[in-house]
CSV table of C-alpha atoms in Angstrom, one decimal:
chain,number,residue,atom,x,y,z
A,1,MET,CA,114.2,101.0,77.9
A,2,ARG,CA,111.5,99.1,79.8
A,3,LEU,CA,108.3,101.1,80.4
A,4,LEU,CA,105.2,100.1,82.5
A,5,PHE,CA,102.0,102.1,82.3
A,6,ILE,CA,99.3,101.3,84.9
A,7,GLY,CA,95.7,102.2,84.2
A,8,ASP,CA,93.2,104.2,86.2
A,9,VAL,CA,93.6,103.5,89.9
A,10,VAL,CA,90.2,103.5,91.6
A,11,GLY,CA,89.9,104.1,95.3
A,12,ARG,CA,91.6,102.3,98.2
A,13,ALA,CA,91.4,98.9,96.6
A,14,GLY,CA,93.4,100.2,93.6
A,15,ARG,CA,95.9,102.0,95.8
A,16,SER,CA,96.5,98.9,97.9
A,17,ILE,CA,97.5,96.7,95.0
A,18,ILE,CA,99.8,99.4,93.7
A,19,ASN,CA,101.5,99.5,97.1
A,20,ALA,CA,101.7,95.7,97.2
A,21,GLU,CA,102.8,94.9,93.7
A,22,LEU,CA,104.6,97.9,92.1
A,23,PRO,CA,107.8,97.7,94.1
A,24,LYS,CA,108.1,94.0,93.3
A,25,LEU,CA,107.4,94.5,89.6
A,26,ARG,CA,109.9,97.3,89.4
A,27,ALA,CA,112.6,95.1,90.8
A,28,ALA,CA,111.6,91.8,89.0
A,29,TRP,CA,111.2,93.4,85.6
A,30,GLY,CA,114.1,95.9,85.8
A,31,LEU,CA,111.7,98.7,84.9
A,32,ASP,CA,113.3,102.0,83.8
A,33,PHE,CA,110.1,104.1,84.0
A,34,VAL,CA,106.6,103.7,85.4
A,35,ILE,CA,103.5,105.9,84.8
A,36,VAL,CA,100.3,105.5,86.9
A,37,ASN,CA,97.0,107.1,86.0
A,38,GLY,CA,95.7,108.4,89.3
A,39,GLU,CA,92.6,110.5,88.4
A,40,ASN,CA,90.2,108.2,90.4
A,41,ALA,CA,92.6,107.3,93.2
A,42,ALA,CA,91.1,109.4,96.0
A,43,GLY,CA,87.7,108.1,96.9
A,44,GLY,CA,87.0,107.3,93.2
A,45,PHE,CA,87.2,111.0,92.1
A,46,GLY,CA,90.4,112.9,91.7
A,47,ILE,CA,93.7,112.8,93.6
A,48,THR,CA,95.2,114.3,96.7
A,49,GLU,CA,98.8,115.2,97.5
A,50,ALA,CA,99.1,112.3,100.0
A,51,VAL,CA,97.9,109.8,97.4
A,52,CYS,CA,100.2,111.2,94.7
A,53,ASP,CA,103.2,110.9,97.1
A,54,GLU,CA,102.1,107.4,97.9
A,55,PHE,CA,102.3,106.4,94.2
A,56,LEU,CA,105.7,108.0,93.8
A,57,ALA,CA,107.0,106.3,96.9
A,58,ALA,CA,105.8,102.9,95.6
A,59,GLY,CA,107.8,103.2,92.5
A,60,ALA,CA,106.0,105.4,90.0
A,61,ASP,CA,108.0,108.0,88.1
A,62,CYS,CA,105.0,110.0,87.0
A,63,VAL,CA,101.2,110.2,87.7
A,64,THR,CA,98.8,111.3,85.0
A,65,LEU,CA,95.2,112.5,85.4
A,66,GLY,CA,92.1,113.1,83.3
A,67,ASN,CA,88.6,114.7,83.5
A,68,HIS,CA,88.5,114.3,87.3
A,69,ALA,CA,91.9,116.0,87.7
A,70,PHE,CA,90.6,118.7,90.0
A,71,ASP,CA,87.7,116.9,91.8
A,72,GLN,CA,89.8,117.1,95.0
A,73,ARG,CA,90.2,120.8,95.9
A,74,ASP,CA,93.8,120.6,97.1
A,75,ALA,CA,94.8,119.4,93.6
A,76,LEU,CA,94.4,123.0,92.5
A,77,VAL,CA,97.3,124.0,94.8
A,78,PHE,CA,99.7,121.1,95.0
A,79,ILE,CA,99.7,120.3,91.3
A,80,ALA,CA,101.7,123.5,90.7
A,81,ARG,CA,104.6,122.3,92.9
A,82,GLN,CA,104.6,118.6,91.8
A,83,PRO,CA,106.4,118.3,88.5
A,84,ARG,CA,105.6,114.5,88.3
A,85,LEU,CA,101.9,115.0,88.3
A,86,ILE,CA,100.5,115.7,84.8
A,87,ARG,CA,97.0,116.9,84.0
A,88,PRO,CA,95.5,117.1,80.4
A,89,VAL,CA,97.5,119.3,78.2
A,90,ASN,CA,94.4,120.7,76.4
A,91,TYR,CA,92.8,122.3,79.4
A,92,PRO,CA,92.4,126.1,78.9
A,93,ARG,CA,95.3,128.4,79.2
A,94,GLY,CA,95.9,129.4,82.9
A,95,THR,CA,94.8,126.0,84.3
A,96,PRO,CA,97.2,125.1,87.2
A,97,GLY,CA,99.8,122.4,86.6
A,98,ARG,CA,101.5,120.9,83.6
A,99,GLY,CA,100.0,119.0,80.6
A,100,ALA,CA,103.4,117.6,79.7
A,101,ASN,CA,106.8,117.3,81.3
A,102,LEU,CA,110.3,115.8,80.6
A,103,ILE,CA,111.1,113.4,83.4
A,104,GLU,CA,114.4,111.6,84.0
A,105,ALA,CA,114.2,107.8,84.1
A,106,ALA,CA,116.2,105.5,86.4
A,107,SER,CA,118.7,105.0,83.6
A,108,GLY,CA,119.1,108.7,83.0
A,109,ALA,CA,117.0,108.7,79.8
A,110,ARG,CA,114.7,111.7,79.2
A,111,VAL,CA,111.0,110.6,79.0
A,112,LEU,CA,108.4,113.0,77.7
A,113,VAL,CA,105.0,112.3,79.3
A,114,VAL,CA,101.9,114.0,77.9
A,115,ASN,CA,98.3,113.7,79.2
A,116,VAL,CA,95.6,114.5,76.6
A,117,LEU,CA,91.8,114.6,77.0
A,118,GLY,CA,89.6,113.4,74.2
A,119,ARG,CA,86.5,115.4,73.0
A,120,VAL,CA,84.0,112.8,71.8
A,121,PHE,CA,81.4,112.3,74.5
A,122,MET,CA,83.6,114.3,76.9
A,123,ASP,CA,83.8,118.0,77.9
A,124,ALA,CA,84.6,120.2,75.0
A,125,LEU,CA,88.3,121.2,75.5
A,126,ASP,CA,90.9,122.4,73.0
A,127,ASP,CA,91.6,120.1,70.0
A,128,PRO,CA,93.7,117.1,71.3
A,129,PHE,CA,95.3,116.6,67.9
A,130,ALA,CA,96.5,120.2,67.7
A,131,ALA,CA,97.7,120.0,71.3
A,132,ILE,CA,99.9,117.0,70.8
A,133,GLU,CA,101.3,118.4,67.6
A,134,ARG,CA,102.5,121.4,69.6
A,135,GLU,CA,104.1,119.3,72.3
A,136,LEU,CA,105.9,117.0,69.8
A,137,LYS,CA,107.2,119.9,67.8
A,138,ALA,CA,108.6,121.4,71.0
A,139,CYS,CA,110.2,118.1,72.2
A,140,PRO,CA,110.6,115.6,69.3
A,141,LEU,CA,111.5,112.0,69.9
A,142,GLY,CA,115.2,111.4,69.5
A,143,ILE,CA,116.1,115.0,69.8
A,144,GLY,CA,114.3,116.5,72.8
A,145,CYS,CA,113.6,113.2,74.5
A,146,ASP,CA,114.7,109.6,74.5
A,147,ALA,CA,111.1,108.2,74.9
A,148,ALA,CA,107.6,109.8,74.7
A,149,VAL,CA,104.5,108.4,76.3
A,150,VAL,CA,101.0,109.8,75.7
A,151,ASP,CA,98.1,109.0,78.1
A,152,PHE,CA,95.0,109.7,75.9
A,153,HIS,CA,92.1,110.0,78.3
A,154,ALA,CA,89.0,109.5,76.2
A,155,GLU,CA,85.7,107.8,75.8
A,156,ALA,CA,85.4,106.8,72.2
A,157,SER,CA,87.6,104.0,70.9
A,158,SER,CA,87.5,105.6,67.4
A,159,GLU,CA,89.0,108.8,68.7
A,160,LYS,CA,91.7,106.9,70.5
A,161,GLN,CA,92.6,104.8,67.5
A,162,ALA,CA,92.7,107.9,65.2
A,163,PHE,CA,95.0,109.6,67.7
A,164,GLY,CA,97.3,106.6,67.8
A,165,TYR,CA,97.8,106.7,64.0
A,166,PHE,CA,98.2,110.5,64.1
A,167,VAL,CA,101.3,110.2,66.2
A,168,ASP,CA,102.6,106.8,65.0
A,169,GLY,CA,106.4,106.9,64.7
A,170,ARG,CA,106.6,110.1,66.8
A,171,VAL,CA,106.0,108.7,70.3
A,172,SER,CA,107.0,105.5,72.1
A,173,LEU,CA,103.5,104.6,73.4
A,174,VAL,CA,100.0,105.8,73.1
A,175,VAL,CA,97.7,104.3,75.7
A,176,GLY,CA,94.0,105.0,76.4
A,177,THR,CA,92.5,105.5,79.8
A,178,HIS,CA,89.1,106.5,81.2
A,179,THR,CA,86.7,103.6,80.2
A,180,HIS,CA,88.2,101.3,82.9
A,181,VAL,CA,88.0,98.1,80.8
A,182,PRO,CA,91.2,96.6,79.3
A,183,THR,CA,91.1,96.1,75.6
A,184,ALA,CA,92.5,93.2,73.6
A,185,ASP,CA,94.2,95.3,70.8
A,186,CYS,CA,97.6,95.9,72.4
A,187,ARG,CA,100.0,96.1,69.4
A,188,ILE,CA,102.8,97.9,67.7
A,189,LEU,CA,101.7,100.2,64.8
A,190,ALA,CA,103.4,100.4,61.4
A,191,GLN,CA,105.8,103.2,62.4
A,192,ARG,CA,106.7,101.3,65.7
A,193,THR,CA,104.6,103.2,68.2
A,194,ALA,CA,103.1,100.9,70.9
A,195,TYR,CA,99.3,101.2,71.2
A,196,MET,CA,96.5,100.0,73.4
A,197,THR,CA,93.0,101.5,73.2
A,198,ASP,CA,92.4,101.2,77.0
A,199,ALA,CA,94.9,100.0,79.7
A,200,GLY,CA,92.0,99.1,82.0
A,201,MET,CA,91.3,99.9,85.6
A,202,THR,CA,93.4,99.1,88.6
A,203,GLY,CA,90.7,98.4,91.1
A,204,ASP,CA,87.9,95.9,92.1
A,205,TYR,CA,86.2,94.5,89.0
A,206,ASP,CA,83.3,93.2,91.1
A,207,SER,CA,81.8,96.7,90.4
A,208,VAL,CA,80.5,99.1,87.8
A,209,ILE,CA,83.7,100.6,86.5
A,210,GLY,CA,85.2,100.6,90.0
A,211,MET,CA,82.1,101.7,92.0
A,212,ASP,CA,79.9,99.6,94.3
A,213,LYS,CA,77.3,98.0,92.1
A,214,GLU,CA,74.1,99.0,94.0
A,215,GLU,CA,73.9,102.7,93.3
A,216,PRO,CA,74.8,102.6,89.5
A,217,VAL,CA,72.3,99.7,89.0
A,218,ARG,CA,69.7,101.7,90.9
A,219,ARG,CA,70.2,104.8,88.8
A,220,PHE,CA,70.0,102.9,85.5
A,221,THR,CA,66.8,101.2,86.6
A,222,THR,CA,65.0,104.1,88.4
A,223,LYS,CA,66.8,107.2,87.0
A,224,LEU,CA,66.9,108.4,90.6
A,225,PRO,CA,70.1,109.1,92.5
A,226,THR,CA,69.7,107.9,96.1
A,227,SER,CA,73.2,107.9,97.4
A,228,ARG,CA,76.8,108.8,96.5
A,229,PHE,CA,78.9,106.6,94.3
A,230,GLU,CA,81.5,104.7,96.5
A,231,PRO,CA,84.5,102.8,95.2
A,232,ALA,CA,84.2,99.0,95.4
A,233,SER,CA,86.5,97.7,98.1
A,234,GLY,CA,87.1,94.0,97.1
A,235,PRO,CA,90.4,92.5,95.8
A,236,ALA,CA,91.8,94.6,93.0
A,237,THR,CA,93.3,93.8,89.7
A,238,LEU,CA,96.4,95.8,88.6
A,239,CYS,CA,95.9,96.5,84.8
A,240,GLY,CA,98.3,98.2,82.4
A,241,VAL,CA,100.7,97.7,79.5
A,242,ALA,CA,104.4,96.8,79.3
A,243,VAL,CA,106.6,98.1,76.6
A,244,GLU,CA,110.2,97.5,75.6
A,245,LEU,CA,111.9,100.3,73.5
A,246,ASP,CA,115.0,100.3,71.3
A,247,ALA,CA,117.7,103.0,71.2
A,248,GLN,CA,115.5,105.2,69.0
A,249,GLY,CA,112.7,105.2,71.6
A,250,LEU,CA,110.4,103.1,69.5
A,251,ALA,CA,108.6,99.9,70.5
A,252,THR,CA,110.1,96.5,70.0
A,253,GLN,CA,107.7,94.5,72.2
A,254,VAL,CA,104.4,95.3,74.0
A,255,ALA,CA,102.1,93.2,76.2
A,256,PRO,CA,99.1,93.7,78.5
A,257,VAL,CA,99.5,93.4,82.2
A,258,ARG,CA,96.8,92.1,84.6
A,259,ILE,CA,97.7,90.9,88.1
A,260,GLY,CA,95.5,89.9,91.0
A,261,GLY,CA,91.8,90.2,91.5
A,262,ARG,CA,89.1,88.7,89.2
A,263,LEU,CA,90.6,89.0,85.6
A,264,ALA,CA,92.7,86.4,83.9
A,265,GLU,CA,96.3,87.1,84.6
A,266,ALA,CA,98.6,88.5,81.9
A,267,ARG,CA,102.3,89.3,82.3
A,268,PRO,CA,104.9,90.1,79.6
A,269,ALA,CA,106.6,87.0,78.4
A,270,PHE,CA,109.7,89.0,77.2
A,271,TRP,CA,110.7,90.1,80.8
């Protein structure tokens, strides 16, 4: 199975490169399953139903979220009726939507997608380690699903790495989101789970983590907010990670993906 995970899409610039590149990548690479993190896709904060539908129409099979999951008010309503939109599983009981779902790939394979929110330097939610343990017991790899992907939306690289080792051999891919900078540690762990600390941002890198530079710099230098954060609107880079899986749903190859914009290009050599 061929999987592509695309990191946090920020604003219109990020959406534009998804619409331009994802259909071509899906065809050229023969992708079986694509996940897009869309928690910053609508104006830099949250997601709307129209934006979610736009990603699915472009070729995404699933859209994950994070700590900005409900920044757009209509997300509270449409998330309940959209089974391909996944919010963090460790939100409190009664939160609208799903933290995990089993979604059919183009090949007919069953892919478990789980979105988990970290706790270090983040809002204090339920224990992410206990939450993933429950999900994997309910739907174990090779029995309940043919592949399992975890979007671990967290700030601290130490928490992300510990989480990767905790589920090694029990999921196909653990990929970090939230910090918006692609890391250089894309690898396959000892028990054959693919891992990357952060997939990076899909947006304009002439920015401060996707936002126009002026206001963040002003706030750091004066400690005074003078205007709203606005997403940068220049040429975007599509960032993510590509993974090839074997019949057991474990990783055989993994590589970073960077296309367009300002970062050095990276494409999987094995596709």
